[in-house]
PDB file of C-alpha atoms in Angstrom:
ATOM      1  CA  UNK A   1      33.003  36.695   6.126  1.00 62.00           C
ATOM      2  CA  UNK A   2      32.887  34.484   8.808  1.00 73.00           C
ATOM      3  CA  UNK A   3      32.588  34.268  12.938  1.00 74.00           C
ATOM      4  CA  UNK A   4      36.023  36.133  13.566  1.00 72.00           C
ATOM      5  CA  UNK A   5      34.524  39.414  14.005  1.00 76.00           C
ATOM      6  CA  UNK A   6      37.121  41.150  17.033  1.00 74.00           C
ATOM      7  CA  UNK A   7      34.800  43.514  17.845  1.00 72.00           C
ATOM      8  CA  UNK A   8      32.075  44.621  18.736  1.00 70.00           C
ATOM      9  CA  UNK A   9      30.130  41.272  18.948  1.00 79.00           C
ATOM     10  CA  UNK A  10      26.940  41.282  19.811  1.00 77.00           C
ATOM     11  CA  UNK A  11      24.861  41.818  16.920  1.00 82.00           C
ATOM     12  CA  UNK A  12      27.310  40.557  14.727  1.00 83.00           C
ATOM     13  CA  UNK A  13      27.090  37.279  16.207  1.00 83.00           C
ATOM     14  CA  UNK A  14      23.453  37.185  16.632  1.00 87.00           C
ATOM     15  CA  UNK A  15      23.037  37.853  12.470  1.00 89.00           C
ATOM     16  CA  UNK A  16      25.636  35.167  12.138  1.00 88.00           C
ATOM     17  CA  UNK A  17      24.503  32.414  14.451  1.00 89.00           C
ATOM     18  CA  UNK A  18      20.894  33.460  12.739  1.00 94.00           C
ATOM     19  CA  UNK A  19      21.973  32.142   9.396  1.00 93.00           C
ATOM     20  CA  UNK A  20      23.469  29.354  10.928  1.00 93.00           C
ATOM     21  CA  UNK A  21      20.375  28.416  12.781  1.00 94.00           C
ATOM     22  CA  UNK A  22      17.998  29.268   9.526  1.00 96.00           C
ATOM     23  CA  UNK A  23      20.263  27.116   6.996  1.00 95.00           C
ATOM     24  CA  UNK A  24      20.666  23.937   8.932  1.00 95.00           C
ATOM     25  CA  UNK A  25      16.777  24.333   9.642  1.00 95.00           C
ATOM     26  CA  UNK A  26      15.986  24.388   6.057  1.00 96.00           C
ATOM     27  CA  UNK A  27      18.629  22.019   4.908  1.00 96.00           C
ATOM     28  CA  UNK A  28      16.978  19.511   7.904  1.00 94.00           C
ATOM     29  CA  UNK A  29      13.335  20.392   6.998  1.00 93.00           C
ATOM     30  CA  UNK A  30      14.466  19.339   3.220  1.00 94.00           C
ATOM     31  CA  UNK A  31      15.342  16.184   4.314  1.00 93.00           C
ATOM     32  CA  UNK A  32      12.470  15.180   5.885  1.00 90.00           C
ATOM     33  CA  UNK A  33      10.838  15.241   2.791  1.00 90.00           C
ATOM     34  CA  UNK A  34      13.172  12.359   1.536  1.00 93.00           C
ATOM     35  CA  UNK A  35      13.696   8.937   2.608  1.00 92.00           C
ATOM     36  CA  UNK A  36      17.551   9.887   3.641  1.00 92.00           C
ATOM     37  CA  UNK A  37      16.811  12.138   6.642  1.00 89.00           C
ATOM     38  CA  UNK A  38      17.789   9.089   8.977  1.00 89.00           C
ATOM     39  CA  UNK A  39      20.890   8.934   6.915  1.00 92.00           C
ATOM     40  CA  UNK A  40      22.906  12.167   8.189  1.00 95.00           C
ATOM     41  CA  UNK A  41      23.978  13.810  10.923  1.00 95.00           C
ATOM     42  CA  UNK A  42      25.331  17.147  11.215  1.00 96.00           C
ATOM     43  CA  UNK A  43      28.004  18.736  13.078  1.00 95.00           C
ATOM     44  CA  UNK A  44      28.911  22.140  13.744  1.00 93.00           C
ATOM     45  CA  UNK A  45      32.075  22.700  15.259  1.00 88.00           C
ATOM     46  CA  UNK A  46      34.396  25.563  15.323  1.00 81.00           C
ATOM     47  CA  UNK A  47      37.538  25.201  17.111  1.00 74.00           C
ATOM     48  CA  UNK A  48      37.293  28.921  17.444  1.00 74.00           C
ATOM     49  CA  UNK A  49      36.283  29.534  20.768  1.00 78.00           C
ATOM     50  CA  UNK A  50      35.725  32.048  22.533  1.00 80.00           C
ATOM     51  CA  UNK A  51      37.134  34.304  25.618  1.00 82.00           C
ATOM     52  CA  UNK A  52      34.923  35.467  28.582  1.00 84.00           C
ATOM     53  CA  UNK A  53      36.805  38.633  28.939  1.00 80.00           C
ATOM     54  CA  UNK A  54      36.892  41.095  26.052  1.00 78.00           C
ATOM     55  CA  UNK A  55      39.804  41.964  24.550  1.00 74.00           C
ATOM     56  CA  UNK A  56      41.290  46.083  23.841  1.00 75.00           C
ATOM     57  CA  UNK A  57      38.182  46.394  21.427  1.00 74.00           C
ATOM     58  CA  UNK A  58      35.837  44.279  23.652  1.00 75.00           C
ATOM     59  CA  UNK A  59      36.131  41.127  20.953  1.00 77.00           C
ATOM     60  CA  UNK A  60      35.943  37.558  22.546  1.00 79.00           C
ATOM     61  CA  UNK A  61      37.728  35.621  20.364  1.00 76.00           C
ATOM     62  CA  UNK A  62      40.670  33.175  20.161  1.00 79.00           C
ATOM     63  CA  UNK A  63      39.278  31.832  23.200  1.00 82.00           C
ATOM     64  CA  UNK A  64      40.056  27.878  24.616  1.00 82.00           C
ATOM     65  CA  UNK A  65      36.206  26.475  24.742  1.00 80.00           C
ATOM     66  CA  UNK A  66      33.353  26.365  22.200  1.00 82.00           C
ATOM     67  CA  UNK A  67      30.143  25.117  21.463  1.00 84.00           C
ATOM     68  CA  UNK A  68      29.735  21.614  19.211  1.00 90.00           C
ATOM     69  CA  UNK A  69      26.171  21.010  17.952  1.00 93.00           C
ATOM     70  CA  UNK A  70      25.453  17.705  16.814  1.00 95.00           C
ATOM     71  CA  UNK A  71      21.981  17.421  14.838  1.00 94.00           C
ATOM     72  CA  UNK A  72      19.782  14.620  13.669  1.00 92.00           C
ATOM     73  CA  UNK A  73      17.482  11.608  13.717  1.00 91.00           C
ATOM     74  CA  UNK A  74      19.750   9.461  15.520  1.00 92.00           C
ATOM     75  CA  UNK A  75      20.823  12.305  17.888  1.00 94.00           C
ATOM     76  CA  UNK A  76      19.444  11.885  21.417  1.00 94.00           C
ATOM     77  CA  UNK A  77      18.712  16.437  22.022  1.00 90.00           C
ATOM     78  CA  UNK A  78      19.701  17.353  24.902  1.00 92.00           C
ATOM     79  CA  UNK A  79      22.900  19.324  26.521  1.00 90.00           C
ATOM     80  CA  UNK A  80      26.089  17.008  27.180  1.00 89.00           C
ATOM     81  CA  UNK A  81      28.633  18.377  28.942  1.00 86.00           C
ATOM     82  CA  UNK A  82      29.380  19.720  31.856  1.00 88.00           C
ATOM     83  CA  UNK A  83      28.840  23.802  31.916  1.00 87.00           C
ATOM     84  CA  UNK A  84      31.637  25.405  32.532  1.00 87.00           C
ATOM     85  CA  UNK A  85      32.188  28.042  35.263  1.00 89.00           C
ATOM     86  CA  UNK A  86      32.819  31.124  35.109  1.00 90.00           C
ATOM     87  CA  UNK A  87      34.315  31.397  38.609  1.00 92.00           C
ATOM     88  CA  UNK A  88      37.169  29.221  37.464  1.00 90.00           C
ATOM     89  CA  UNK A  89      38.583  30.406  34.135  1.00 91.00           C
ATOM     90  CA  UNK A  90      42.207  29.589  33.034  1.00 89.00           C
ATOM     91  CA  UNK A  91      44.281  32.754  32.208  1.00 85.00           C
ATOM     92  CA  UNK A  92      40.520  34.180  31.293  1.00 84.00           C
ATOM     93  CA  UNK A  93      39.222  31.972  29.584  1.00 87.00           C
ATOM     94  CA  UNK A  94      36.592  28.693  30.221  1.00 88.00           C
ATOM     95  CA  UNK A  95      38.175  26.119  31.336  1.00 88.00           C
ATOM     96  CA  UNK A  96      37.416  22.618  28.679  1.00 86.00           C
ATOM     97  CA  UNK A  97      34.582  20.107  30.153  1.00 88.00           C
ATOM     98  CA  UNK A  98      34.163  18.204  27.154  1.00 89.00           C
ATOM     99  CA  UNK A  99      37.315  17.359  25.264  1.00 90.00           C
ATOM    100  CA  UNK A 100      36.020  17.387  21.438  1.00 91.00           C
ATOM    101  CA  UNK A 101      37.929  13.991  20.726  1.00 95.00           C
ATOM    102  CA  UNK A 102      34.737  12.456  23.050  1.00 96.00           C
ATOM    103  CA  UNK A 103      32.408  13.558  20.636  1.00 95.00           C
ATOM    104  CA  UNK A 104      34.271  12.525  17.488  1.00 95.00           C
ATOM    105  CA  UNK A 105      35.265   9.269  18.850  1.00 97.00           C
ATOM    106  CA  UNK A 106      31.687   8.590  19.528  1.00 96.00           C
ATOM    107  CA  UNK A 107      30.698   9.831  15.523  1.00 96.00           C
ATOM    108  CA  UNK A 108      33.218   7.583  14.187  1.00 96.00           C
ATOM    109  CA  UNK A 109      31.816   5.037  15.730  1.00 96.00           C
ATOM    110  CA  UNK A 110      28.308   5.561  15.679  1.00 95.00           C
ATOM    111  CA  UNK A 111      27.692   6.822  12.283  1.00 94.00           C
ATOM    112  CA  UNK A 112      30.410   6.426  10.148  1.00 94.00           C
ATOM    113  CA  UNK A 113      31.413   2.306  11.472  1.00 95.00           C
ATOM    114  CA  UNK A 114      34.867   3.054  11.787  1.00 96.00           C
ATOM    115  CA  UNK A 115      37.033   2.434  14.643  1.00 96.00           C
ATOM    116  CA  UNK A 116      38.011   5.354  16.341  1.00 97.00           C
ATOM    117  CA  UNK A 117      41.709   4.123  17.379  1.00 96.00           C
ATOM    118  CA  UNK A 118      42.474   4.460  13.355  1.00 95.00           C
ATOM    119  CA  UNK A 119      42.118   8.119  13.688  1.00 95.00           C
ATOM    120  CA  UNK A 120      42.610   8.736  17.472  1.00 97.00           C
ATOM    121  CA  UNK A 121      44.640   6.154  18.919  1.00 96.00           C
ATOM    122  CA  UNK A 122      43.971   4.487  21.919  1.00 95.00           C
ATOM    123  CA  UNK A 123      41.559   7.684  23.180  1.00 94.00           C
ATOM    124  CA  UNK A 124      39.169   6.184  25.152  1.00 95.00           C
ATOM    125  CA  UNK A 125      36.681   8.789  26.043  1.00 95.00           C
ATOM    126  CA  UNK A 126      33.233   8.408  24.439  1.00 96.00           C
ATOM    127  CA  UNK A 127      29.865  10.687  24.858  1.00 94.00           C
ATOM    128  CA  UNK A 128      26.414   8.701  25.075  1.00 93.00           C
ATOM    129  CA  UNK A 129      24.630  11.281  22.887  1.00 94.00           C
ATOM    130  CA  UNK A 130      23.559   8.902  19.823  1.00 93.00           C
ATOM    131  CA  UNK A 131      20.464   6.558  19.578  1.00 89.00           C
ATOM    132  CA  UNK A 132      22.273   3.854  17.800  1.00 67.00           C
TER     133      UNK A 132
END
């Protein structure tokens, strides 16, 4: 199992991303009922992404850019990021807006208290996405 379908995509990604969506959902709505719900963020990363041309059997992955969703009390919603366009790609596919080392730098940080430049160096980029 798992998102690395090849082919064929469309409904095999929409079942997929459907159990996604349903689990975290539940797993979230579970934690409301606690007194820990302010306690954890989630993140859902793949470092799979995904093409914007098909490939010989119309699959899109193996691509350079992907989706990170980042879920929570302490999670200001909203989309972060600049979208990236489809009139520029590089050798096909989307060209990176939001280097993933932002975001991670920024949960280090954030939620875990650790200083980022122990895992990342001196990386210095940072996304305002967190309440805290």
């Amino acid at each position: 199992g798992g998102f690395d379908t090849h082919a064929n995509e469309a409904n095999a990604q929409a079942t997929l991303l459907g159990v996604l969506s349903e689990s975290v959902a539940r797993f979230l709505g579970q934690l409301k009922s606690t007194t820990r719900g302010s306690d954890v963020t989630v993140v859902i990363y793949s470092e799979f992404g995904r093409r914007v041309v098909g490939n010989g059997s119309q699959g899109t992955d193996h691509g350079t850019s992907g989706p990170m969703f980042i879920v929570g009390d302490r999670v200001n919603g909203g989309y972060y990021g600049d979208q990236p366009s489809l009139k520029n790609l590089i050798k096909d596919d989307l060209a990176v807006t939001t280097d993933f080392r932002d975001v991670y730098a920024t949960l280090l940080e954030k939620i875990l208290k650790s200083p980022a430049e122990q895992t990342l160096g001196k990386w210095a980029g940072r996304t305002n996405f967190m309440k805290v």
